[in-house]
CSV table of C-alpha atoms and ligand atoms in Angstrom, one decimal:
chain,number,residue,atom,x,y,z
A,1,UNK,CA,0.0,0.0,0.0
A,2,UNK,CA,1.2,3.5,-0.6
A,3,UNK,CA,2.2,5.1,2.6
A,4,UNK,CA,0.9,8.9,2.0
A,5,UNK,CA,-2.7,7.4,0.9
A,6,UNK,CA,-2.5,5.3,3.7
A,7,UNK,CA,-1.8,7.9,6.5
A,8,UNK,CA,-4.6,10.1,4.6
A,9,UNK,CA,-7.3,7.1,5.3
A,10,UNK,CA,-6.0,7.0,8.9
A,11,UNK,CA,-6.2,10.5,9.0
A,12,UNK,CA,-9.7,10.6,7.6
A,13,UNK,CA,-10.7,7.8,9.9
A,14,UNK,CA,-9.2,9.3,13.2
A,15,UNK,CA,-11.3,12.3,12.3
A,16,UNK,CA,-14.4,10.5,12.1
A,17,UNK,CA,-14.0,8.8,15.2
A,18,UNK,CA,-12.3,5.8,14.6
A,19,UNK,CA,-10.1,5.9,17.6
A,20,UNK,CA,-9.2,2.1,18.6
A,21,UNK,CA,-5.6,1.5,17.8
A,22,UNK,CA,-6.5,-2.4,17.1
A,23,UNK,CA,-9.1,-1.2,14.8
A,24,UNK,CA,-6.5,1.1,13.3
A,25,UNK,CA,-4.0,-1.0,12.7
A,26,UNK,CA,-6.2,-3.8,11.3
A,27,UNK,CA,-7.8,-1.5,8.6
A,28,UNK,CA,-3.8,-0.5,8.1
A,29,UNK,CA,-3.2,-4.0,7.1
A,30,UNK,CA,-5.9,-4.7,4.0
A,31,UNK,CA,-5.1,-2.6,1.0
A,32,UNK,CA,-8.6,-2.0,-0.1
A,33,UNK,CA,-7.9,-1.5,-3.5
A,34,UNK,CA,-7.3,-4.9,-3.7
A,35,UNK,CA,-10.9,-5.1,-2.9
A,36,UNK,CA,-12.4,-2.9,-5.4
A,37,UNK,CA,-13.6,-3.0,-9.0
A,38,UNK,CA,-10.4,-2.0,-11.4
A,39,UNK,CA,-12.3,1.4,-12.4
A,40,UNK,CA,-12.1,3.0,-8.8
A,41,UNK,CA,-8.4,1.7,-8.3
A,42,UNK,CA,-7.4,4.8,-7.9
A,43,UNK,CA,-10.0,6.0,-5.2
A,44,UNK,CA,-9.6,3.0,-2.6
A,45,UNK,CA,-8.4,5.5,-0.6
A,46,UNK,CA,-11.0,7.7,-0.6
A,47,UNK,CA,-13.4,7.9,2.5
A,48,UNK,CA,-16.3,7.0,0.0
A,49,UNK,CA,-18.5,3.8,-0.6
A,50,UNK,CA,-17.4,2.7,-4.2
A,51,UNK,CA,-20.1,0.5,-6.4
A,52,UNK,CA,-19.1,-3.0,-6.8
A,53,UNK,CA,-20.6,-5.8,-9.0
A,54,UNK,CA,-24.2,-6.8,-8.8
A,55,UNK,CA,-25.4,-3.4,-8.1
A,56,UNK,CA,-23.8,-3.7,-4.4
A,57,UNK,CA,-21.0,-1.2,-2.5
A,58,UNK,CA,-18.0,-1.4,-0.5
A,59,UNK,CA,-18.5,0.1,2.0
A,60,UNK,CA,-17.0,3.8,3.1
A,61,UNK,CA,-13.9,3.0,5.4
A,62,UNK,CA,-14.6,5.7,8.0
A,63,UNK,CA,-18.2,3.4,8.6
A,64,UNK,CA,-16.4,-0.2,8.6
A,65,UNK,CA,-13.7,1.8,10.9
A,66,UNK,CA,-17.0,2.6,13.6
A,67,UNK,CA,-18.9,-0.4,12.7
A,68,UNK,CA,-15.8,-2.8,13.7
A,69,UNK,CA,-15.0,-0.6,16.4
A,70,UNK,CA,-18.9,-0.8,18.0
A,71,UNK,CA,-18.4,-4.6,17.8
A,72,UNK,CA,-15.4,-4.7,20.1
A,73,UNK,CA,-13.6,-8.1,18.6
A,74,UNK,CA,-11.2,-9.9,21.2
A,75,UNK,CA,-9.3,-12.1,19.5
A,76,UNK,CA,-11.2,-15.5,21.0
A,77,UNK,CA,-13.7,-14.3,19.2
A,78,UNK,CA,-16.3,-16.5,16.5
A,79,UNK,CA,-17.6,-13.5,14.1
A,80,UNK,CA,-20.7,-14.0,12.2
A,81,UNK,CA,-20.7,-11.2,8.7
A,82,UNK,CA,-23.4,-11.2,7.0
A,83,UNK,CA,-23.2,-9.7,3.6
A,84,UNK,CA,-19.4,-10.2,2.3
A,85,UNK,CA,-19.5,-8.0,-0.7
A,86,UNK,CA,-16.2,-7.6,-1.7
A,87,UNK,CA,-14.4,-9.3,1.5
A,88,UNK,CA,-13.0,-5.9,2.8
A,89,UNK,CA,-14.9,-6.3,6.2
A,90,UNK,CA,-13.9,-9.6,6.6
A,91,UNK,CA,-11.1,-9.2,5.6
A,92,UNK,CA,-10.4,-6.3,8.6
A,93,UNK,CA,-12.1,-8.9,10.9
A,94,UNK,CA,-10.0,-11.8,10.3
A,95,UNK,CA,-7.1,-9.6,12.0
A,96,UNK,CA,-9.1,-9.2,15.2
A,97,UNK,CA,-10.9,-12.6,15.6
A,98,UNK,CA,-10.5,-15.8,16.1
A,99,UNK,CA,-12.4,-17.1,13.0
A,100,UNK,CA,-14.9,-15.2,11.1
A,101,UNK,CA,-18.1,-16.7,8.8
A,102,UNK,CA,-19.6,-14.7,6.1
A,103,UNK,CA,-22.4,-14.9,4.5
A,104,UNK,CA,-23.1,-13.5,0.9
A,105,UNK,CA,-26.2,-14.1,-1.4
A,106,UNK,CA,-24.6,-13.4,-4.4
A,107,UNK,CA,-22.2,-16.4,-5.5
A,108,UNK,CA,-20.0,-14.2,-8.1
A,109,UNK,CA,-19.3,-11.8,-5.1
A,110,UNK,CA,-18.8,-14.9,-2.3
A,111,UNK,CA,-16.3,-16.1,-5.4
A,112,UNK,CA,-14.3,-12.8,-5.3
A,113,UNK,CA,-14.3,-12.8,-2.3
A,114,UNK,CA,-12.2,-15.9,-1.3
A,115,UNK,CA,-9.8,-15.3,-4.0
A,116,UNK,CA,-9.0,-12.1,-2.3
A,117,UNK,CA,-8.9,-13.4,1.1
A,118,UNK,CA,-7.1,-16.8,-0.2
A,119,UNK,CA,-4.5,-14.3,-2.2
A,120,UNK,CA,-3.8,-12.7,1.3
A,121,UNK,CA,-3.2,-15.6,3.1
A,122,UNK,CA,-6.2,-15.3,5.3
A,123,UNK,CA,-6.8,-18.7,6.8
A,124,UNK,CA,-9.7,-18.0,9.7
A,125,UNK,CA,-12.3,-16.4,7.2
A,126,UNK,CA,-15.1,-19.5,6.4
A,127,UNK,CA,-17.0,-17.5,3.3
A,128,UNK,CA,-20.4,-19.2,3.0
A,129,UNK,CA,-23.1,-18.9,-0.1
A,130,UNK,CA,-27.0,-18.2,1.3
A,131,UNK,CA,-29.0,-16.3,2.8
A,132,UNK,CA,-28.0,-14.9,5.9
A,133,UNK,CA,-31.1,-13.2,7.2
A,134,UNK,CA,-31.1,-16.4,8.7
A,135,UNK,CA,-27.5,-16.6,9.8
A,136,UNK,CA,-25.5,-20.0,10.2
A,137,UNK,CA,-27.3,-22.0,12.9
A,138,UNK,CA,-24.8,-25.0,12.6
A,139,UNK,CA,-22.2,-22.9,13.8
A,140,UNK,CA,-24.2,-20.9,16.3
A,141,UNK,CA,-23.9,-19.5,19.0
A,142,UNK,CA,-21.7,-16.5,17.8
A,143,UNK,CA,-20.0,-14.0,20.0
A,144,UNK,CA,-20.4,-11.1,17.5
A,145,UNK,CA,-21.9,-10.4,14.7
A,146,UNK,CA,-22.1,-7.5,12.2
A,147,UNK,CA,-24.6,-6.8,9.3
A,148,UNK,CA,-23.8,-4.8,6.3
A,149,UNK,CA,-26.9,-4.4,4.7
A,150,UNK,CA,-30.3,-2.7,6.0
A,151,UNK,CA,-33.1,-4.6,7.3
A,152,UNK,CA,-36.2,-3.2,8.6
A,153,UNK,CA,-36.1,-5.0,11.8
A,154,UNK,CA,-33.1,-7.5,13.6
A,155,UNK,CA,-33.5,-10.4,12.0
A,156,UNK,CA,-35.0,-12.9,14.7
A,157,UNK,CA,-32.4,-16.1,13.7
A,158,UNK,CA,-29.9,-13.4,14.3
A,159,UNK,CA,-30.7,-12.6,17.3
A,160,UNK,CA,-31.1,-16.5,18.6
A,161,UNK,CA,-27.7,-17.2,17.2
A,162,UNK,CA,-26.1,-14.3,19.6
A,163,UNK,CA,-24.6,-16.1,22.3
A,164,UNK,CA,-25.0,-14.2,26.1
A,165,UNK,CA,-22.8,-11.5,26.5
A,166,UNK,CA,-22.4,-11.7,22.6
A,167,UNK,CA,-22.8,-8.2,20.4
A,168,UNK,CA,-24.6,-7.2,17.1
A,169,UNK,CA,-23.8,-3.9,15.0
A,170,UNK,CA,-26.2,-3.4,12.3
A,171,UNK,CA,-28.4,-0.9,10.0
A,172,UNK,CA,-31.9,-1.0,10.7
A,173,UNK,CA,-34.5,1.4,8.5
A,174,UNK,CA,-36.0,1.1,5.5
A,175,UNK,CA,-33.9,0.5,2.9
A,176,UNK,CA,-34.2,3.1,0.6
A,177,UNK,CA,-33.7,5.9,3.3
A,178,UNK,CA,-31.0,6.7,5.7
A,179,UNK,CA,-30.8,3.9,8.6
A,180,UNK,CA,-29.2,3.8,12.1
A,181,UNK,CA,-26.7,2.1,12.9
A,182,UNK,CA,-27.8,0.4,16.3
A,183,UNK,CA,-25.7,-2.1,18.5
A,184,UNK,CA,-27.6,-5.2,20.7
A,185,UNK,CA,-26.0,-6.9,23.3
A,186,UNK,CA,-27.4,-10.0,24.4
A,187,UNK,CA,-27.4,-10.4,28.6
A,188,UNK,CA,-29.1,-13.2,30.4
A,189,UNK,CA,-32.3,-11.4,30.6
A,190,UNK,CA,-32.7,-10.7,26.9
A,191,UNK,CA,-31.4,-8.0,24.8
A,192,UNK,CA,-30.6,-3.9,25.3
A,193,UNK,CA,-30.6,-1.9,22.1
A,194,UNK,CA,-28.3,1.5,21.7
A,195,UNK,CA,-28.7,3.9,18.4
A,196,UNK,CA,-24.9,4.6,17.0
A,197,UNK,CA,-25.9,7.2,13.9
A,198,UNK,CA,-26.9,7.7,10.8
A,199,UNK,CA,-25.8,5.3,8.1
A,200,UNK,CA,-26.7,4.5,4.4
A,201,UNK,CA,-26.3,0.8,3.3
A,202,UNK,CA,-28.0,-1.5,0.2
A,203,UNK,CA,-30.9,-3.8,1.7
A,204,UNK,CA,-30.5,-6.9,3.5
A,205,UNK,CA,-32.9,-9.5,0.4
A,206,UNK,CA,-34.3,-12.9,1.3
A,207,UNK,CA,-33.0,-15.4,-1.1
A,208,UNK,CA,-29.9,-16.3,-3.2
A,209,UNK,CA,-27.9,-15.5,-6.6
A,210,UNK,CA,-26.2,-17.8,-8.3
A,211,UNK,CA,-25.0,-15.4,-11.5
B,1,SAM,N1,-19.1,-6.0,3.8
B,1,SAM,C1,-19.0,-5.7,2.4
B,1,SAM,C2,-17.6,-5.3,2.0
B,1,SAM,O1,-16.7,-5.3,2.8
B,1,SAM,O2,-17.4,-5.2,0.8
B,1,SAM,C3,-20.0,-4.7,1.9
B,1,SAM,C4,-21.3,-5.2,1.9
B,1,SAM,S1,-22.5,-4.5,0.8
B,1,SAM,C5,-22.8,-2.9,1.6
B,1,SAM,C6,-23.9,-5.5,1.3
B,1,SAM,C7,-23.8,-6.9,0.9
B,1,SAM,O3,-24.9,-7.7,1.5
B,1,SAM,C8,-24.0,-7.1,-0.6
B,1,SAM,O4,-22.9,-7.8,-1.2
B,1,SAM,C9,-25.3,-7.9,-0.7
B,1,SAM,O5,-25.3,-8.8,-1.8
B,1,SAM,C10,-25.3,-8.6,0.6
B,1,SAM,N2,-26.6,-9.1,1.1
B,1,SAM,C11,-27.8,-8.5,1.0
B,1,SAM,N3,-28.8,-9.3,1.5
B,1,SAM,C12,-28.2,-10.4,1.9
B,1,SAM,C13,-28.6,-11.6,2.6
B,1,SAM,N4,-29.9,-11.8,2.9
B,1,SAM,N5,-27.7,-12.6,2.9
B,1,SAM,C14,-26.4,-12.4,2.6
B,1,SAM,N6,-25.9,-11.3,1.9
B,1,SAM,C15,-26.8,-10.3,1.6
């Protein structure tokens, strides 16, 4: 990675809040224009949300800097992603965790994805095809888990597959309008919500892709 764009992102990420140095120094580690479509090469660096294939985004840095931050990974950790994109995310949280399972609906972009993640030696990352509304109950319970596309309301299966003590960053709002980012934390008595901001992400859709 260039080392002047890559002390500009930090820069730009610091500023927007992203303050945890393991956090920091993960994003530091996965050159994200490895993760983007050849066209925006040259804005990787950017602070922006870039389109990918399929009509889907990468998400802006600064937002998978607060997102992964809210989640607070320890590196025991079993991560559930749901919506892998391009692999960026997962790619951040396979630094932090101890393994990390993602889910994608759309097979071309699950495809990418491991190629990236098997290019850069990332061993913990389990990339699944489906529909993860539903999460991955075989491997349930998880001890965090972090949605990157909008749904209207937490997902129930979601929410059962949290263990206790377990944490959940995700957009909720209708998907054509800005969402909030809220974080749930599972305790032995059931589950305590907290809003985190305004955020702007593609819809969490039932169902899977094949081309
Ligand atoms: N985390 C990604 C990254 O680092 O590039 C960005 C994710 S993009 C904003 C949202 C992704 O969620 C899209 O790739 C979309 O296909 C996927 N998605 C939407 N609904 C889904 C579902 N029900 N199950 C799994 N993936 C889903």
């Amino acid at each position: 990675m260039n080392p002047e764009e890559t002390m500009r992102l930090l820069v730009a990420l610091r500023s927007r809040g992203v303050g945890d140095t393991r956090v920091l120094t993960a994003m530091e580690r996965v050159d994200r224009a490895r993760f983007v479509t050849p066209t925006f090469a040259a804005r990787a660096f950017e602070d922006v949300p870039l389109p990918i294939a399929r009509g889907q985004t990468i998400s802006q840095p600064s937002v998978v800097g607060l997102m992964t931050q809210a989640l607070e990974v320890g590196p025991r950790d079993i991560v559930l992603e749901v919506g892998t994109g391009t692999g960026y995310q997962s790619a951040i949280l396979s630094h932090l965790a101890r393994r990390v399972y993602t889910i994608e609906r759309h097979r071309p972009l699950a495809r990418m994805a491991r190629e990236n993640h098997e290019a850069l030696g990332l061993t913990n990352i389990v990339q699944i095809v489906g529909d993860g509304s539903y999460g991955v109950p075989e491997q349930a319970p998880f001890d965090r888990i972090l949605v990157t596309a909008a749904t209207e309301d937490t997902p129930g299966p979601l929410l059962a597959q949290l263990r206790i003590g377990g944490r959940m960053v995700l957009p909720v709002g209708e998907s054509d309008q800005v969402q909030t980012l809220i974080k749930v934390v599972r305790t032995a008595e059931g589950y305590d919500y907290e809003e985190l901001g305004a955020v702007r992400f593609v819809p969490l859709i039932g169902g899977v892709e094949h081309d």
